[in-house]
Amino acid sequence: MSARRNALLFLALAAVWGSAFVAITAGLEYFPPVLFAALRYDVAGIIMLAYAYATTDQPLPRGRDQWAVVAVGAALLIAAYHALLFVGQQHTTSATAAIVVSLSPVLTTGFARIALPQERLTVVGLFGLGLGLVGVGLIARPDPDNLLAPDAVGVPLIAGAAAAFALGSVLTQRADTELPTITMEAWAMLGGALLMHAVSLAMPGESLAGVTLTAEALLAIGYLSVVASAAGFLLYFALLDRLGPIEVNLVSYVAPIVAAVVGWLLLGETVDAVTVAGFCTIAAGFALVKRRALAEEVVALRSLLRGEKREKS
Protein backbone atom coordinates (compact mmCIF):
# COMPACT_ATOMS: atom_id res chain seq x y z
CA MET A 1 0.00 0.00 0.00
CA SER A 2 2.87 2.34 0.84
CA ALA A 3 4.51 1.69 -2.54
CA ARG A 4 1.22 2.43 -4.32
CA ARG A 5 0.77 5.67 -2.37
CA ASN A 6 4.33 6.75 -3.20
CA ALA A 7 3.74 5.97 -6.88
CA LEU A 8 0.57 8.07 -6.90
CA LEU A 9 2.35 10.97 -5.19
CA PHE A 10 5.21 10.69 -7.69
CA LEU A 11 2.80 10.81 -10.64
CA ALA A 12 0.98 13.75 -9.06
CA LEU A 13 4.26 15.67 -8.76
CA ALA A 14 5.17 14.87 -12.37
CA ALA A 15 1.72 16.06 -13.48
CA VAL A 16 1.99 19.30 -11.48
CA TRP A 17 5.52 20.16 -12.59
CA GLY A 18 5.02 19.00 -16.17
CA SER A 19 1.88 21.07 -16.63
CA ALA A 20 3.66 24.05 -15.05
CA PHE A 21 5.68 24.46 -18.26
CA VAL A 22 2.42 24.77 -20.17
CA ALA A 23 1.16 27.36 -17.67
CA ILE A 24 4.36 29.35 -18.21
CA THR A 25 3.88 29.36 -21.97
CA ALA A 26 0.24 30.38 -21.57
CA GLY A 27 1.07 33.14 -19.07
CA LEU A 28 3.83 34.61 -21.23
CA GLU A 29 1.08 35.90 -23.52
CA TYR A 30 0.03 38.30 -20.74
CA PHE A 31 3.17 39.07 -18.67
CA PRO A 32 6.75 40.16 -19.40
CA PRO A 33 8.84 37.05 -18.62
CA VAL A 34 11.01 38.12 -15.66
CA LEU A 35 8.19 40.08 -14.04
CA PHE A 36 5.96 37.03 -14.50
CA ALA A 37 8.50 34.84 -12.68
CA ALA A 38 8.90 37.43 -9.91
CA LEU A 39 5.15 37.73 -9.32
CA ARG A 40 4.88 33.94 -9.21
CA TYR A 41 7.34 33.77 -6.31
CA ASP A 42 5.90 36.78 -4.50
CA VAL A 43 2.79 34.69 -3.98
CA ALA A 44 4.51 31.31 -3.54
CA GLY A 45 7.03 32.74 -1.06
CA ILE A 46 4.31 34.20 1.16
CA ILE A 47 2.46 30.87 1.16
CA MET A 48 5.61 28.92 1.98
CA LEU A 49 6.62 31.35 4.72
CA ALA A 50 3.19 31.02 6.35
CA TYR A 51 3.58 27.24 6.16
CA ALA A 52 7.05 27.46 7.73
CA TYR A 53 5.68 29.51 10.65
CA ALA A 54 2.86 26.99 11.12
CA THR A 55 4.91 23.77 10.92
CA THR A 56 8.54 24.38 11.94
CA ASP A 57 10.31 25.45 15.10
CA GLN A 58 12.54 27.80 13.14
CA PRO A 59 10.68 29.88 10.55
CA LEU A 60 13.47 32.49 10.47
CA PRO A 61 17.13 31.80 9.51
CA ARG A 62 19.71 32.51 12.19
CA GLY A 63 23.30 33.57 11.78
CA ARG A 64 25.50 34.25 8.79
CA ASP A 65 25.74 30.63 7.57
CA GLN A 66 21.98 30.09 7.39
CA TRP A 67 21.38 33.39 5.63
CA ALA A 68 24.20 32.52 3.20
CA VAL A 69 22.36 29.32 2.23
CA VAL A 70 19.18 31.32 1.71
CA ALA A 71 21.11 33.80 -0.47
CA VAL A 72 22.49 30.98 -2.65
CA GLY A 73 19.01 29.48 -2.99
CA ALA A 74 17.51 32.87 -3.84
CA ALA A 75 20.16 33.72 -6.43
CA LEU A 76 20.49 30.33 -8.18
CA LEU A 77 17.50 28.06 -7.41
CA ILE A 78 14.91 30.81 -7.77
CA ALA A 79 16.14 33.95 -9.54
CA ALA A 80 18.66 32.67 -12.10
CA TYR A 81 16.77 29.47 -12.85
CA HIS A 82 13.36 31.05 -13.35
CA ALA A 83 14.48 34.25 -15.07
CA LEU A 84 16.43 32.25 -17.67
CA LEU A 85 13.65 29.67 -18.00
CA PHE A 86 10.86 32.20 -18.52
CA VAL A 87 12.87 34.27 -21.01
CA GLY A 88 13.98 31.16 -22.88
CA GLN A 89 10.54 29.64 -22.97
CA GLN A 90 9.28 32.56 -25.05
CA HIS A 91 11.14 30.96 -27.96
CA THR A 92 10.32 27.27 -27.61
CA THR A 93 7.54 24.85 -26.65
CA SER A 94 6.55 23.69 -23.18
CA ALA A 95 7.73 20.12 -23.84
CA THR A 96 11.09 21.26 -25.23
CA ALA A 97 11.67 23.43 -22.16
CA ALA A 98 10.81 20.52 -19.84
CA ILE A 99 13.16 18.22 -21.76
CA VAL A 100 16.09 20.65 -21.53
CA VAL A 101 15.43 21.16 -17.81
CA SER A 102 15.70 17.37 -17.40
CA LEU A 103 19.44 17.88 -17.94
CA SER A 104 19.59 19.32 -14.41
CA PRO A 105 20.05 15.98 -12.53
CA VAL A 106 22.96 15.10 -14.82
CA LEU A 107 24.60 18.50 -14.25
CA THR A 108 23.95 18.21 -10.51
CA THR A 109 26.11 15.10 -10.41
CA GLY A 110 28.80 16.83 -12.42
CA PHE A 111 28.86 19.87 -10.13
CA ALA A 112 28.87 17.58 -7.07
CA ARG A 113 31.98 15.84 -8.35
CA ILE A 114 33.69 19.19 -8.88
CA ALA A 115 32.74 20.36 -5.39
CA LEU A 116 33.85 17.04 -3.89
CA PRO A 117 37.06 16.08 -5.75
CA GLN A 118 37.35 12.78 -3.85
CA GLU A 119 34.23 11.62 -5.70
CA ARG A 120 35.41 12.13 -9.25
CA LEU A 121 33.35 10.92 -12.20
CA THR A 122 34.52 7.70 -13.82
CA VAL A 123 35.04 7.41 -17.57
CA VAL A 124 31.51 6.01 -17.89
CA GLY A 125 30.15 8.88 -15.79
CA LEU A 126 31.93 11.45 -17.93
CA PHE A 127 30.47 9.77 -21.02
CA GLY A 128 27.00 10.04 -19.45
CA LEU A 129 27.54 13.73 -18.74
CA GLY A 130 28.63 14.20 -22.34
CA LEU A 131 25.53 12.38 -23.57
CA GLY A 132 23.35 14.81 -21.65
CA LEU A 133 25.04 17.75 -23.34
CA VAL A 134 24.72 16.06 -26.74
CA GLY A 135 20.99 15.69 -26.06
CA VAL A 136 20.66 19.44 -25.51
CA GLY A 137 22.61 20.01 -28.74
CA LEU A 138 20.17 17.79 -30.62
CA ILE A 139 17.26 19.81 -29.30
CA ALA A 140 18.91 23.19 -29.96
CA ARG A 141 20.23 22.28 -33.43
CA PRO A 142 22.18 25.57 -33.70
CA ASP A 143 22.44 27.20 -37.12
CA PRO A 144 25.91 28.80 -37.45
CA ASP A 145 24.47 31.45 -39.76
CA ASN A 146 21.68 32.43 -37.37
CA LEU A 147 23.03 32.01 -33.83
CA LEU A 148 21.59 35.27 -32.48
CA ALA A 149 18.05 34.83 -33.78
CA PRO A 150 15.42 34.76 -31.02
CA ASP A 151 14.44 31.16 -31.81
CA ALA A 152 18.09 30.09 -31.51
CA VAL A 153 18.66 31.43 -27.98
CA GLY A 154 15.69 29.80 -26.26
CA VAL A 155 17.22 26.36 -25.66
CA PRO A 156 20.66 27.70 -24.54
CA LEU A 157 18.93 30.02 -22.05
CA ILE A 158 16.92 27.11 -20.64
CA ALA A 159 20.08 24.99 -20.49
CA GLY A 160 21.64 27.84 -18.49
CA ALA A 161 18.63 27.73 -16.18
CA ALA A 162 19.17 23.99 -15.64
CA ALA A 163 22.85 24.63 -14.87
CA ALA A 164 21.97 27.36 -12.35
CA PHE A 165 19.51 25.04 -10.60
CA ALA A 166 22.03 22.18 -10.54
CA LEU A 167 24.78 24.36 -9.08
CA GLY A 168 22.40 25.84 -6.52
CA SER A 169 21.27 22.36 -5.48
CA VAL A 170 24.84 21.24 -4.86
CA LEU A 171 25.83 24.36 -2.92
CA THR A 172 22.75 24.33 -0.68
CA GLN A 173 23.02 20.58 -0.01
CA ARG A 174 26.68 20.88 0.96
CA ALA A 175 25.89 23.47 3.62
CA ASP A 176 25.20 21.79 6.96
CA THR A 177 23.38 24.60 8.78
CA GLU A 178 20.45 22.68 10.34
CA LEU A 179 18.09 25.18 8.75
CA PRO A 180 14.71 23.51 8.02
CA THR A 181 14.28 22.99 4.29
CA ILE A 182 10.84 24.60 4.31
CA THR A 183 12.27 27.73 5.93
CA MET A 184 15.15 27.88 3.47
CA GLU A 185 12.81 27.50 0.49
CA ALA A 186 10.37 30.13 1.79
CA TRP A 187 13.02 32.81 2.28
CA ALA A 188 14.80 31.81 -0.94
CA MET A 189 11.54 32.27 -2.85
CA LEU A 190 11.01 35.72 -1.39
CA GLY A 191 14.65 36.72 -1.92
CA GLY A 192 14.61 35.32 -5.45
CA ALA A 193 11.43 37.23 -6.24
CA LEU A 194 13.07 40.45 -5.02
CA LEU A 195 16.12 39.81 -7.22
CA MET A 196 13.91 39.15 -10.25
CA HIS A 197 11.96 42.36 -9.62
CA ALA A 198 15.28 44.24 -9.65
CA VAL A 199 16.31 42.55 -12.92
CA SER A 200 12.88 43.22 -14.40
CA LEU A 201 13.13 46.93 -13.61
CA ALA A 202 16.48 47.08 -15.42
CA MET A 203 15.22 45.32 -18.58
CA PRO A 204 13.49 47.09 -21.47
CA GLY A 205 9.88 46.09 -21.96
CA GLU A 206 9.58 44.78 -18.41
CA SER A 207 6.97 46.86 -16.63
CA LEU A 208 3.44 46.62 -15.28
CA ALA A 209 2.34 48.39 -18.47
CA GLY A 210 3.16 45.16 -20.29
CA VAL A 211 0.77 43.14 -18.12
CA THR A 212 -2.63 42.17 -19.52
CA LEU A 213 -4.92 40.94 -16.75
CA THR A 214 -7.40 38.40 -18.01
CA ALA A 215 -8.98 35.30 -16.53
CA GLU A 216 -6.37 33.21 -18.33
CA ALA A 217 -3.53 35.34 -16.96
CA LEU A 218 -4.78 35.04 -13.38
CA LEU A 219 -5.30 31.30 -13.82
CA ALA A 220 -1.73 30.87 -15.09
CA ILE A 221 -0.08 32.80 -12.27
CA GLY A 222 -2.39 31.26 -9.66
CA TYR A 223 -1.60 27.74 -10.87
CA LEU A 224 2.15 28.40 -10.94
CA SER A 225 2.20 30.09 -7.52
CA VAL A 226 -0.14 27.89 -5.51
CA VAL A 227 -0.09 24.51 -7.23
CA ALA A 228 3.26 24.20 -9.02
CA SER A 229 5.38 26.14 -6.52
CA ALA A 230 3.88 25.92 -3.01
CA ALA A 231 2.03 22.59 -3.27
CA GLY A 232 4.58 21.15 -5.69
CA PHE A 233 7.55 21.81 -3.39
CA LEU A 234 5.70 20.41 -0.38
CA LEU A 235 4.91 17.28 -2.37
CA TYR A 236 8.54 17.09 -3.45
CA PHE A 237 9.80 17.27 0.14
CA ALA A 238 7.34 14.57 1.22
CA LEU A 239 8.58 12.28 -1.55
CA LEU A 240 12.20 13.13 -0.78
CA ASP A 241 11.70 11.74 2.74
CA ARG A 242 9.89 8.65 1.44
CA LEU A 243 11.96 7.78 -1.64
CA GLY A 244 15.27 9.60 -1.47
CA PRO A 245 16.90 11.91 -4.03
CA ILE A 246 17.56 9.34 -6.78
CA GLU A 247 13.97 8.26 -7.30
CA VAL A 248 12.61 11.79 -6.87
CA ASN A 249 15.03 13.05 -9.54
CA LEU A 250 13.30 10.71 -11.99
CA VAL A 251 10.35 13.11 -11.98
CA SER A 252 12.44 15.22 -14.37
CA TYR A 253 11.99 12.46 -16.96
CA VAL A 254 8.24 12.05 -16.52
CA ALA A 255 7.41 15.78 -16.44
CA PRO A 256 8.35 16.33 -20.14
CA ILE A 257 5.84 13.66 -21.16
CA VAL A 258 3.13 15.48 -19.20
CA ALA A 259 4.23 18.81 -20.70
CA ALA A 260 4.07 17.36 -24.22
CA VAL A 261 0.57 15.91 -23.75
CA VAL A 262 -0.90 18.96 -21.95
CA GLY A 263 0.82 21.38 -24.35
CA TRP A 264 -0.67 19.50 -27.30
CA LEU A 265 -4.15 19.38 -25.77
CA LEU A 266 -4.32 23.01 -24.58
CA LEU A 267 -1.96 24.93 -26.85
CA GLY A 268 -1.68 22.77 -29.95
CA GLU A 269 2.09 22.35 -29.46
CA THR A 270 3.91 19.51 -31.20
CA VAL A 271 7.21 17.74 -30.55
CA ASP A 272 9.35 16.55 -33.47
CA ALA A 273 11.34 13.33 -33.67
CA VAL A 274 14.73 15.01 -33.15
CA THR A 275 13.53 16.59 -29.89
CA VAL A 276 12.35 13.16 -28.70
CA ALA A 277 15.78 11.77 -29.61
CA GLY A 278 17.37 14.56 -27.56
CA PHE A 279 15.19 13.63 -24.58
CA CYS A 280 16.18 9.97 -24.87
CA THR A 281 19.86 10.97 -25.07
CA ILE A 282 19.61 13.11 -21.92
CA ALA A 283 17.80 10.27 -20.10
CA ALA A 284 20.50 7.81 -21.20
CA GLY A 285 23.15 10.18 -19.87
CA PHE A 286 21.35 10.31 -16.51
CA ALA A 287 21.16 6.50 -16.42
CA LEU A 288 24.92 6.22 -17.00
CA VAL A 289 25.83 8.88 -14.44
CA LYS A 290 23.53 7.33 -11.82
CA ARG A 291 23.89 3.69 -12.91
CA ARG A 292 25.00 2.34 -9.51
CA ALA A 293 22.36 4.23 -7.55
CA LEU A 294 19.66 3.19 -10.03
CA ALA A 295 20.75 -0.45 -9.79
CA GLU A 296 20.46 -0.25 -5.98
CA GLU A 297 16.99 1.26 -6.32
CA VAL A 298 15.89 -1.56 -8.63
CA VAL A 299 17.12 -4.17 -6.14
CA ALA A 300 15.34 -2.38 -3.28
CA LEU A 301 12.12 -2.12 -5.30
CA ARG A 302 12.20 -5.84 -6.13
CA SER A 303 12.68 -6.70 -2.45
CA LEU A 304 9.77 -4.43 -1.50
CA LEU A 305 7.46 -5.98 -4.10
CA ARG A 306 8.41 -9.50 -2.98
CA GLY A 307 7.68 -8.55 0.62
CA GLU A 308 4.24 -7.20 -0.31
CA LYS A 309 3.43 -10.38 -2.28
CA ARG A 310 4.35 -12.52 0.74
CA GLU A 311 2.12 -10.43 3.01
CA LYS A 312 -0.83 -10.83 0.63
CA SER A 313 -0.32 -14.60 0.38
C-alpha positions as a printed Julia matrix, in Angstrom:
313×3 Matrix{Float64}:
  0.0     0.0     0.0
  2.87    2.34    0.84
  4.51    1.69   -2.54
  1.22    2.43   -4.32
  0.77    5.67   -2.37
  4.33    6.75   -3.2
  3.74    5.97   -6.88
  0.57    8.07   -6.9
  2.35   10.97   -5.19
  5.21   10.69   -7.69
  2.8    10.81  -10.64
  0.98   13.75   -9.06
  4.26   15.67   -8.76
  5.17   14.87  -12.37
  1.72   16.06  -13.48
  1.99   19.3   -11.48
  5.52   20.16  -12.59
  5.02   19.0   -16.17
  1.88   21.07  -16.63
  3.66   24.05  -15.05
  5.68   24.46  -18.26
  2.42   24.77  -20.17
  1.16   27.36  -17.67
  4.36   29.35  -18.21
  3.88   29.36  -21.97
  0.24   30.38  -21.57
  1.07   33.14  -19.07
  3.83   34.61  -21.23
  1.08   35.9   -23.52
  0.03   38.3   -20.74
  3.17   39.07  -18.67
  6.75   40.16  -19.4
  8.84   37.05  -18.62
 11.01   38.12  -15.66
  8.19   40.08  -14.04
  5.96   37.03  -14.5
  8.5    34.84  -12.68
  8.9    37.43   -9.91
  5.15   37.73   -9.32
  4.88   33.94   -9.21
  7.34   33.77   -6.31
  5.9    36.78   -4.5
  2.79   34.69   -3.98
  4.51   31.31   -3.54
  7.03   32.74   -1.06
  4.31   34.2     1.16
  2.46   30.87    1.16
  5.61   28.92    1.98
  6.62   31.35    4.72
  3.19   31.02    6.35
  3.58   27.24    6.16
  7.05   27.46    7.73
  5.68   29.51   10.65
  2.86   26.99   11.12
  4.91   23.77   10.92
  8.54   24.38   11.94
 10.31   25.45   15.1
 12.54   27.8    13.14
 10.68   29.88   10.55
 13.47   32.49   10.47
 17.13   31.8     9.51
 19.71   32.51   12.19
 23.3    33.57   11.78
 25.5    34.25    8.79
 25.74   30.63    7.57
 21.98   30.09    7.39
 21.38   33.39    5.63
 24.2    32.52    3.2
 22.36   29.32    2.23
 19.18   31.32    1.71
 21.11   33.8    -0.47
 22.49   30.98   -2.65
 19.01   29.48   -2.99
 17.51   32.87   -3.84
 20.16   33.72   -6.43
 20.49   30.33   -8.18
 17.5    28.06   -7.41
 14.91   30.81   -7.77
 16.14   33.95   -9.54
 18.66   32.67  -12.1
 16.77   29.47  -12.85
 13.36   31.05  -13.35
 14.48   34.25  -15.07
 16.43   32.25  -17.67
 13.65   29.67  -18.0
 10.86   32.2   -18.52
 12.87   34.27  -21.01
 13.98   31.16  -22.88
 10.54   29.64  -22.97
  9.28   32.56  -25.05
 11.14   30.96  -27.96
 10.32   27.27  -27.61
  7.54   24.85  -26.65
  6.55   23.69  -23.18
  7.73   20.12  -23.84
 11.09   21.26  -25.23
 11.67   23.43  -22.16
 10.81   20.52  -19.84
 13.16   18.22  -21.76
 16.09   20.65  -21.53
 15.43   21.16  -17.81
 15.7    17.37  -17.4
 19.44   17.88  -17.94
 19.59   19.32  -14.41
 20.05   15.98  -12.53
 22.96   15.1   -14.82
 24.6    18.5   -14.25
 23.95   18.21  -10.51
 26.11   15.1   -10.41
 28.8    16.83  -12.42
 28.86   19.87  -10.13
 28.87   17.58   -7.07
 31.98   15.84   -8.35
 33.69   19.19   -8.88
 32.74   20.36   -5.39
 33.85   17.04   -3.89
 37.06   16.08   -5.75
 37.35   12.78   -3.85
 34.23   11.62   -5.7
 35.41   12.13   -9.25
 33.35   10.92  -12.2
 34.52    7.7   -13.82
 35.04    7.41  -17.57
 31.51    6.01  -17.89
 30.15    8.88  -15.79
 31.93   11.45  -17.93
 30.47    9.77  -21.02
 27.0    10.04  -19.45
 27.54   13.73  -18.74
 28.63   14.2   -22.34
 25.53   12.38  -23.57
 23.35   14.81  -21.65
 25.04   17.75  -23.34
 24.72   16.06  -26.74
 20.99   15.69  -26.06
 20.66   19.44  -25.51
 22.61   20.01  -28.74
 20.17   17.79  -30.62
 17.26   19.81  -29.3
 18.91   23.19  -29.96
 20.23   22.28  -33.43
 22.18   25.57  -33.7
 22.44   27.2   -37.12
 25.91   28.8   -37.45
 24.47   31.45  -39.76
 21.68   32.43  -37.37
 23.03   32.01  -33.83
 21.59   35.27  -32.48
 18.05   34.83  -33.78
 15.42   34.76  -31.02
 14.44   31.16  -31.81
 18.09   30.09  -31.51
 18.66   31.43  -27.98
 15.69   29.8   -26.26
 17.22   26.36  -25.66
 20.66   27.7   -24.54
 18.93   30.02  -22.05
 16.92   27.11  -20.64
 20.08   24.99  -20.49
 21.64   27.84  -18.49
 18.63   27.73  -16.18
 19.17   23.99  -15.64
 22.85   24.63  -14.87
 21.97   27.36  -12.35
 19.51   25.04  -10.6
 22.03   22.18  -10.54
 24.78   24.36   -9.08
 22.4    25.84   -6.52
 21.27   22.36   -5.48
 24.84   21.24   -4.86
 25.83   24.36   -2.92
 22.75   24.33   -0.68
 23.02   20.58   -0.01
 26.68   20.88    0.96
 25.89   23.47    3.62
 25.2    21.79    6.96
 23.38   24.6     8.78
 20.45   22.68   10.34
 18.09   25.18    8.75
 14.71   23.51    8.02
 14.28   22.99    4.29
 10.84   24.6     4.31
 12.27   27.73    5.93
 15.15   27.88    3.47
 12.81   27.5     0.49
 10.37   30.13    1.79
 13.02   32.81    2.28
 14.8    31.81   -0.94
 11.54   32.27   -2.85
 11.01   35.72   -1.39
 14.65   36.72   -1.92
 14.61   35.32   -5.45
 11.43   37.23   -6.24
 13.07   40.45   -5.02
 16.12   39.81   -7.22
 13.91   39.15  -10.25
 11.96   42.36   -9.62
 15.28   44.24   -9.65
 16.31   42.55  -12.92
 12.88   43.22  -14.4
 13.13   46.93  -13.61
 16.48   47.08  -15.42
 15.22   45.32  -18.58
 13.49   47.09  -21.47
  9.88   46.09  -21.96
  9.58   44.78  -18.41
  6.97   46.86  -16.63
  3.44   46.62  -15.28
  2.34   48.39  -18.47
  3.16   45.16  -20.29
  0.77   43.14  -18.12
 -2.63   42.17  -19.52
 -4.92   40.94  -16.75
 -7.4    38.4   -18.01
 -8.98   35.3   -16.53
 -6.37   33.21  -18.33
 -3.53   35.34  -16.96
 -4.78   35.04  -13.38
 -5.3    31.3   -13.82
 -1.73   30.87  -15.09
 -0.08   32.8   -12.27
 -2.39   31.26   -9.66
 -1.6    27.74  -10.87
  2.15   28.4   -10.94
  2.2    30.09   -7.52
 -0.14   27.89   -5.51
 -0.09   24.51   -7.23
  3.26   24.2    -9.02
  5.38   26.14   -6.52
  3.88   25.92   -3.01
  2.03   22.59   -3.27
  4.58   21.15   -5.69
  7.55   21.81   -3.39
  5.7    20.41   -0.38
  4.91   17.28   -2.37
  8.54   17.09   -3.45
  9.8    17.27    0.14
  7.34   14.57    1.22
  8.58   12.28   -1.55
 12.2    13.13   -0.78
 11.7    11.74    2.74
  9.89    8.65    1.44
 11.96    7.78   -1.64
 15.27    9.6    -1.47
 16.9    11.91   -4.03
 17.56    9.34   -6.78
 13.97    8.26   -7.3
 12.61   11.79   -6.87
 15.03   13.05   -9.54
 13.3    10.71  -11.99
 10.35   13.11  -11.98
 12.44   15.22  -14.37
 11.99   12.46  -16.96
  8.24   12.05  -16.52
  7.41   15.78  -16.44
  8.35   16.33  -20.14
  5.84   13.66  -21.16
  3.13   15.48  -19.2
  4.23   18.81  -20.7
  4.07   17.36  -24.22
  0.57   15.91  -23.75
 -0.9    18.96  -21.95
  0.82   21.38  -24.35
 -0.67   19.5   -27.3
 -4.15   19.38  -25.77
 -4.32   23.01  -24.58
 -1.96   24.93  -26.85
 -1.68   22.77  -29.95
  2.09   22.35  -29.46
  3.91   19.51  -31.2
  7.21   17.74  -30.55
  9.35   16.55  -33.47
 11.34   13.33  -33.67
 14.73   15.01  -33.15
 13.53   16.59  -29.89
 12.35   13.16  -28.7
 15.78   11.77  -29.61
 17.37   14.56  -27.56
 15.19   13.63  -24.58
 16.18    9.97  -24.87
 19.86   10.97  -25.07
 19.61   13.11  -21.92
 17.8    10.27  -20.1
 20.5     7.81  -21.2
 23.15   10.18  -19.87
 21.35   10.31  -16.51
 21.16    6.5   -16.42
 24.92    6.22  -17.0
 25.83    8.88  -14.44
 23.53    7.33  -11.82
 23.89    3.69  -12.91
 25.0     2.34   -9.51
 22.36    4.23   -7.55
 19.66    3.19  -10.03
 20.75   -0.45   -9.79
 20.46   -0.25   -5.98
 16.99    1.26   -6.32
 15.89   -1.56   -8.63
 17.12   -4.17   -6.14
 15.34   -2.38   -3.28
 12.12   -2.12   -5.3
 12.2    -5.84   -6.13
 12.68   -6.7    -2.45
  9.77   -4.43   -1.5
  7.46   -5.98   -4.1
  8.41   -9.5    -2.98
  7.68   -8.55    0.62
  4.24   -7.2    -0.31
  3.43  -10.38   -2.28
  4.35  -12.52    0.74
  2.12  -10.43    3.01
 -0.83  -10.83    0.63
 -0.32  -14.6     0.38
